[in-house]
CSV table of C-alpha atoms and ligand atoms in Angstrom, one decimal:
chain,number,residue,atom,x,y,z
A,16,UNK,CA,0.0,0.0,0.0
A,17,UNK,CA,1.0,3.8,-1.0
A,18,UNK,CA,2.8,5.9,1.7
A,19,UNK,CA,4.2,9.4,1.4
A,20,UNK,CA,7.3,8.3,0.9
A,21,UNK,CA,6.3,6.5,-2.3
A,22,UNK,CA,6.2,7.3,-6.0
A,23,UNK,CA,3.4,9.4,-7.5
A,24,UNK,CA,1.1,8.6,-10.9
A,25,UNK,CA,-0.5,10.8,-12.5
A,26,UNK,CA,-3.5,9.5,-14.1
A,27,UNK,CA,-4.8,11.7,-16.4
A,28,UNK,CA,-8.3,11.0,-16.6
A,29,UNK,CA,-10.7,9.1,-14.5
A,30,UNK,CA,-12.9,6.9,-16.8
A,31,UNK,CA,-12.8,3.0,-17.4
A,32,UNK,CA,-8.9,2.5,-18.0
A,33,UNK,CA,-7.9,5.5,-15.5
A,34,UNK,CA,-9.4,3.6,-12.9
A,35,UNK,CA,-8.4,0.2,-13.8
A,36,UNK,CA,-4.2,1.5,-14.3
A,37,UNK,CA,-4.9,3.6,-10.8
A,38,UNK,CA,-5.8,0.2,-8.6
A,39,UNK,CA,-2.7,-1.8,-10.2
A,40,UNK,CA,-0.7,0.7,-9.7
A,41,UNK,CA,-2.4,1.8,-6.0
A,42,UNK,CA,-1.7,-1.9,-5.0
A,43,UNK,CA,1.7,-1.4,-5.8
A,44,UNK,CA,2.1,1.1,-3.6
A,45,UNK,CA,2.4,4.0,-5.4
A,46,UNK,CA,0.5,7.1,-4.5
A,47,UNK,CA,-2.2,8.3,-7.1
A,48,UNK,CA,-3.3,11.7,-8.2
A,49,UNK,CA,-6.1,11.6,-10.8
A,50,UNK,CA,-6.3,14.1,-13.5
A,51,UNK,CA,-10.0,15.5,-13.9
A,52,UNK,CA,-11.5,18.2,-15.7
A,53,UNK,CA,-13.8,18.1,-12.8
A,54,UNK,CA,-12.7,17.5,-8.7
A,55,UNK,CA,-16.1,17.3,-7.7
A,56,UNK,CA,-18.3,15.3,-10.2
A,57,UNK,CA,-19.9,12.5,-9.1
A,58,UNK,CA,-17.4,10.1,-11.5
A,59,UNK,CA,-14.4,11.8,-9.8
A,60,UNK,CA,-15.5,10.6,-6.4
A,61,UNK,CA,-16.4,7.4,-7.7
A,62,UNK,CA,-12.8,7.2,-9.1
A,63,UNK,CA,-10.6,8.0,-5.8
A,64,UNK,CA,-13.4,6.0,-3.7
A,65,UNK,CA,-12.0,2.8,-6.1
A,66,UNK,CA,-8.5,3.5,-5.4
A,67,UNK,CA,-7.4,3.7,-1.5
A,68,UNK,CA,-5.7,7.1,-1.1
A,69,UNK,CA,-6.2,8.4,-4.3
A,70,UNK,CA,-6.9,12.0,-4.9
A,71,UNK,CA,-7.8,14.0,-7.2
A,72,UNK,CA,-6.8,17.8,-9.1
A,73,UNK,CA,-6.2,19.1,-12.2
A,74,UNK,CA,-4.5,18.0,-15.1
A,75,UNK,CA,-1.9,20.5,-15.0
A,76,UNK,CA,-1.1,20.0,-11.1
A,77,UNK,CA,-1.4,16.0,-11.7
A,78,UNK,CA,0.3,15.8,-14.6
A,79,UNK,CA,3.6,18.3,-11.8
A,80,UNK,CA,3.1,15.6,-9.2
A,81,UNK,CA,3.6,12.7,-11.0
A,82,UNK,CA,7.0,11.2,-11.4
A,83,UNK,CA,5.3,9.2,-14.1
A,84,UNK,CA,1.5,9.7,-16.0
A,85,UNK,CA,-0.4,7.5,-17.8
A,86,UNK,CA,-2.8,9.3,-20.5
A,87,UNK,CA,-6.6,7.5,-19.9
A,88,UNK,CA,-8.0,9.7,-22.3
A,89,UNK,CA,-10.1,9.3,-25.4
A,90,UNK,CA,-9.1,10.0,-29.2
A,91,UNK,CA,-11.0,12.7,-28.8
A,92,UNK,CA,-9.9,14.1,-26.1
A,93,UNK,CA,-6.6,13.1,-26.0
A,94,UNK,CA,-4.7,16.6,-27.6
A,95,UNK,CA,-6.9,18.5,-24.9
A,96,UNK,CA,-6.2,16.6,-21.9
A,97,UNK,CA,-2.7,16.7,-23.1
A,98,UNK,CA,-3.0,20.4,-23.5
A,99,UNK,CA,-4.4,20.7,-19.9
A,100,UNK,CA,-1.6,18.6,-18.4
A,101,UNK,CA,1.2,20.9,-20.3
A,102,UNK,CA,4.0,19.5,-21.9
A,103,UNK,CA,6.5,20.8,-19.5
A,104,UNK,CA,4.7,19.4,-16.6
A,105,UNK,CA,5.8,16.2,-18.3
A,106,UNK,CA,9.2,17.1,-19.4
A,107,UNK,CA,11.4,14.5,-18.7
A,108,UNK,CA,9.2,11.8,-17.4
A,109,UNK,CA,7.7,8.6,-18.5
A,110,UNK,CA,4.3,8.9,-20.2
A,111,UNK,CA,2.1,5.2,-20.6
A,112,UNK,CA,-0.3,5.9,-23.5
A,113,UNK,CA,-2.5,2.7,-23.6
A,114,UNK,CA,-5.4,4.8,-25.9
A,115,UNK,CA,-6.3,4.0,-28.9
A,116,UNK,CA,-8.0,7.0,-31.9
A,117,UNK,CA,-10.9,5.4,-32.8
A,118,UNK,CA,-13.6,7.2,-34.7
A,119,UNK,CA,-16.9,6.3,-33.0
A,120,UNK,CA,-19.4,9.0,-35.7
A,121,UNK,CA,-20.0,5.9,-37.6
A,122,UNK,CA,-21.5,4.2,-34.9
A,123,UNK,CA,-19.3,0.8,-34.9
A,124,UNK,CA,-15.7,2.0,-33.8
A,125,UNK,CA,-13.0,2.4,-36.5
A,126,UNK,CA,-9.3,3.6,-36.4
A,127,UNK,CA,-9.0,7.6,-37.3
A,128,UNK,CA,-5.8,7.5,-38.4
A,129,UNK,CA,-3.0,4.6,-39.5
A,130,UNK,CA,-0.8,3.6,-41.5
A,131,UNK,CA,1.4,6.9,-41.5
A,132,UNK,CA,1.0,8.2,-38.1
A,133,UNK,CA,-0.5,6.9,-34.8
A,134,UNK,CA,-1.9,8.3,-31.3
A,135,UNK,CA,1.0,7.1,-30.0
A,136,UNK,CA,2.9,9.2,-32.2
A,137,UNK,CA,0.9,12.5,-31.8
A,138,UNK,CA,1.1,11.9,-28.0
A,139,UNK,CA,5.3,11.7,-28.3
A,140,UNK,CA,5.2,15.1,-30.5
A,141,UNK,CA,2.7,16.7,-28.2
A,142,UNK,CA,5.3,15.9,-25.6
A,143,UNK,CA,8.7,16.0,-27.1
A,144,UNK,CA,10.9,16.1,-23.6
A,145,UNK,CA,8.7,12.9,-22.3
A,146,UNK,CA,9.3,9.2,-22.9
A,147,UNK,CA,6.4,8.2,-24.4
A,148,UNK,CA,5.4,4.0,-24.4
A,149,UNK,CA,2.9,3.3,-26.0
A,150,UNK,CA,1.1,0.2,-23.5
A,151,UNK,CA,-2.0,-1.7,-22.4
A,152,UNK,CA,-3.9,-1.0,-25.1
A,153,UNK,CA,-4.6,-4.4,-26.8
A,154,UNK,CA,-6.3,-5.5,-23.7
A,155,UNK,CA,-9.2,-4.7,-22.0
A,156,UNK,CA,-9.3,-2.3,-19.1
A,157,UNK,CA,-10.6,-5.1,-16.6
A,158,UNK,CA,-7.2,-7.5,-17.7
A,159,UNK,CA,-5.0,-4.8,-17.5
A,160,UNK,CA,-3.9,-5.9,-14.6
A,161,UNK,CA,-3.8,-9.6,-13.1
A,162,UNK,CA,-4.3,-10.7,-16.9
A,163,UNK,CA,-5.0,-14.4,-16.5
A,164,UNK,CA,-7.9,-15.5,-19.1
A,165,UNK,CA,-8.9,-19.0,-18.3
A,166,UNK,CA,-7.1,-20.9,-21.2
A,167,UNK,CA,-3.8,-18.6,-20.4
A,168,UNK,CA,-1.6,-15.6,-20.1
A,169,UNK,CA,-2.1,-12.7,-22.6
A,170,UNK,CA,0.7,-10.8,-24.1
A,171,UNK,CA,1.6,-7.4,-24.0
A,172,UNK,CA,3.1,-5.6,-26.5
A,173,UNK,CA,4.9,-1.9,-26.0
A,174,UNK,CA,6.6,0.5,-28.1
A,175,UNK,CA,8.6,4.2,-27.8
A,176,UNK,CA,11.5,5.7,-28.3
A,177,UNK,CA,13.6,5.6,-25.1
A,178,UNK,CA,15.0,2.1,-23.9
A,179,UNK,CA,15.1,3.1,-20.5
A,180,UNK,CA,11.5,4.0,-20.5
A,181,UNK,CA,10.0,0.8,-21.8
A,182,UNK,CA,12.2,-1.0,-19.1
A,183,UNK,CA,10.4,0.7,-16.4
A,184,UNK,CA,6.9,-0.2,-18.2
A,185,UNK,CA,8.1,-3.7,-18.6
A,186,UNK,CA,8.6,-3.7,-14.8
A,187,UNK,CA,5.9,-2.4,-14.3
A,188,UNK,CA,4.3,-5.3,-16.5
A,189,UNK,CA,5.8,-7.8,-14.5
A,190,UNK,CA,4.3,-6.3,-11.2
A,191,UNK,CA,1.0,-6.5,-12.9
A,192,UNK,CA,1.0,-9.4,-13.4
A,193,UNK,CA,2.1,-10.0,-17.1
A,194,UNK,CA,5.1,-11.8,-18.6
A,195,UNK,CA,7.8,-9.7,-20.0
A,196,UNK,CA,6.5,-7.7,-22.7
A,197,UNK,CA,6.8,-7.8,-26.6
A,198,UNK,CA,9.6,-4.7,-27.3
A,199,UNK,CA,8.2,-3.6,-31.3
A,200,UNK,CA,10.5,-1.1,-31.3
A,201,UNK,CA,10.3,3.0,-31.5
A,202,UNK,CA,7.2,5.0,-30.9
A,203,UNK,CA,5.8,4.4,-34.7
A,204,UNK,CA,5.1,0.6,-34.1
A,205,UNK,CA,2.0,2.6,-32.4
A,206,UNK,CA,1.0,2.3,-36.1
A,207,UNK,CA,1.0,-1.4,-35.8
A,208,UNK,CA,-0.4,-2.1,-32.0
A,209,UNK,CA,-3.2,0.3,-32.9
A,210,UNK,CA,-4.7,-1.2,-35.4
A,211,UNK,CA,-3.9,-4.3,-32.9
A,212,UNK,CA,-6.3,-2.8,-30.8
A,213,UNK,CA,-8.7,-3.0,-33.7
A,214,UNK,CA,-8.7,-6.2,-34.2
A,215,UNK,CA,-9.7,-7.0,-30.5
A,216,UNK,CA,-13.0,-4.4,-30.6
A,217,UNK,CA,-13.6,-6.1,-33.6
A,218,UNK,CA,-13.6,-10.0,-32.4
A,219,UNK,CA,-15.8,-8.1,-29.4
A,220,UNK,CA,-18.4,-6.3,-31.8
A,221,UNK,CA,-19.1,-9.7,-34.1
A,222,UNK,CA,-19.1,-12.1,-30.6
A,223,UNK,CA,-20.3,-9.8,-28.4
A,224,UNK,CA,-17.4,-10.9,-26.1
A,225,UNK,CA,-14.8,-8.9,-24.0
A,226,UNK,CA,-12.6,-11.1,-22.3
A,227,UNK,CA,-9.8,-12.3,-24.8
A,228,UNK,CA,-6.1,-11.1,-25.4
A,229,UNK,CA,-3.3,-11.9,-27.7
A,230,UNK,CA,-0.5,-14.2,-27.0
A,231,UNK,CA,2.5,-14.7,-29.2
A,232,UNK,CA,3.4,-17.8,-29.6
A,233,UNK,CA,6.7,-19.5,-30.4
A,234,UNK,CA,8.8,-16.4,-29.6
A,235,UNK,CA,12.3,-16.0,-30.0
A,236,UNK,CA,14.2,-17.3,-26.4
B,472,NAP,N1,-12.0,0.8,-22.1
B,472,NAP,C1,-11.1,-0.2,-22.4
B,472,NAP,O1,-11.2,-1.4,-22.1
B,472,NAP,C2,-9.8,0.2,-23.2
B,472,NAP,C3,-8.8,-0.7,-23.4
B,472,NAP,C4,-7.7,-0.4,-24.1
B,472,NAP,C5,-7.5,1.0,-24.5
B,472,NAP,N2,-8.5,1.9,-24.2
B,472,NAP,C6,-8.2,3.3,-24.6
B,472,NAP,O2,-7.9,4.0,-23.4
B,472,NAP,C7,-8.4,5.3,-23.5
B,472,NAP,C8,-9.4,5.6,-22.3
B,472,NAP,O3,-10.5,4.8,-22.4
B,472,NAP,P1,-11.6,4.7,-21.3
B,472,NAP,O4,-12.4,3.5,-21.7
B,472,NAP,O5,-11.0,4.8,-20.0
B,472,NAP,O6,-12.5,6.0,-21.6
B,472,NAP,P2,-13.6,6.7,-20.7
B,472,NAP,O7,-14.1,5.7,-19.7
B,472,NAP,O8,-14.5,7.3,-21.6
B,472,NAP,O9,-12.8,7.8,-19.9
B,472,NAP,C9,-12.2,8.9,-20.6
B,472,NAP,C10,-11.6,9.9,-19.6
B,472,NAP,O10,-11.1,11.0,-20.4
B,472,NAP,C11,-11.7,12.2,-19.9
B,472,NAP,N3,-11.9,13.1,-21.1
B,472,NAP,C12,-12.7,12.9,-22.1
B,472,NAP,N4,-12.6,14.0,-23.0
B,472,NAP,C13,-11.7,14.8,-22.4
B,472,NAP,C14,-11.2,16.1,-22.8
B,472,NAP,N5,-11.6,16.7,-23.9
B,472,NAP,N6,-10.3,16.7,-22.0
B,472,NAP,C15,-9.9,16.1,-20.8
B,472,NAP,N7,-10.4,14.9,-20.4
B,472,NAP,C16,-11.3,14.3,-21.2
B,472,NAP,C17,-13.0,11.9,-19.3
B,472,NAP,O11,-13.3,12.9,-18.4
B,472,NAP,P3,-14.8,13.4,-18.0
B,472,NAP,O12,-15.3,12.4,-17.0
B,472,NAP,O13,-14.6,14.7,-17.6
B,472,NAP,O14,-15.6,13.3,-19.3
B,472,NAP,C18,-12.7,10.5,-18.7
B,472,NAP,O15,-12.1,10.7,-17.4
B,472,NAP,C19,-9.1,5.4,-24.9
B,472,NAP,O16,-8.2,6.0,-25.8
B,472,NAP,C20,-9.4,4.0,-25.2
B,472,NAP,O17,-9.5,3.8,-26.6
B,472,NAP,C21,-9.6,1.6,-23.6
């Protein structure tokens, strides 16, 4: 459990995955600030009631107070939130991305960008002194943590730009509960985990089923 002493997150927004990332990280003992657009609405006191200790302020003073942040934010509302936090407020510190850009005006999801650029890419030129890794988001937010499915272990697959950074994730992995994750190299393999993602809402939409995850089998030893 979280005691002054410890390490602060910064988890910029409070939804679904927020919450899910904020307990993993909470049991871990790290100390949780949530980034809301709102302290007092009802789904930010829902969010730090879920997560022992949490608390809760605005993007820009949670995005100061973590040594690390991890951006639960939609597609379309990822450049704002990002705005709201302020780049320098993350200068220099490791930013999890696990979102995905989907386009939802269509009513089925689909990606709104690929192929030559990625969210996970936006989010590393939005925040050009951070270490971005691009994480969690080919799973869903209740496996993001503890990940066993009954037939086995899910895989996780990361990517960014600094070494060092995806280290830390992949310990953080390890904590969670995952084996070591899948390294697919700099920050644009977001172009390839994305549309990952895609594939996963898309087994959900046609089986109306939420609980699976990728493994990779047969990897290199
Ligand atoms: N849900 C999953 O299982 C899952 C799995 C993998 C990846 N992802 C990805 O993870 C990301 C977060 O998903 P989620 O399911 O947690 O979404 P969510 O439940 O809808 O939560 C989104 C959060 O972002 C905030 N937000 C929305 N628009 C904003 C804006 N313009 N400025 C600042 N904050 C804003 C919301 O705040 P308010 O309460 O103020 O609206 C809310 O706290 C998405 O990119 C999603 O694709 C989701």
């Amino acid at each position: 459990m979280s005691n002054a002493n410890n390490p602060t997150v910064a988890i910029l927004g409070n939804g679904v995955v927020g919450v899910a990332l904020a307990k993993g990280f909470s049991a871990q003992g790290y100390q949780v600030v949530f980034g809301t657009r709102d302290a007092n609405s009802a789904k930010t006191t829902e969010a730090m009631a879920a997560v022992p200790g949490a608390r809760a302020a605005t993007f820009a003073d949670a995005a100061r107070a973590g040594q690390l942040a991890v951006l639960a934010l939609p597609w379309t509302g990822l450049e704002a939130g990002i705005e709201a936090a302020g780049a320098d407020n993350l200068a220099g510190k490791l930013v999890i991305d696990p979102s995905n850009p989907l386009d939802f005006s269509t009513g089925a999801p689909t990606l709104a960008i690929g192929h030559t650029d990625s969210a996970g890419e936006l989010v590393q030129r939005l925040l050009p002194k951070a270490s971005v890794v691009k994480a969690f988001n080919t799973i869903t937010a209740s496996h993001m943590v503890n990940p066993t499915l009954v037939d086995g272990t899910p895989d996780m697959w990361i990517a960014g730009n600094d070494d060092a950074a995806k280290a830390q994730v992949a310990a953080l992995l390890r904590a969670f509960g995952w084996r070591a994750p899948i390294d697919m190299g700099d920050i644009t393999a977001s172009r390839l985990l994305e549309p990952l993602a895609m594939l996963w809402i898309s087994y959900g939409v046609r089986n109306n089923h939420w609980t699976h995850g990728f493994s990779l089998l047969g990897q290199k030893t």
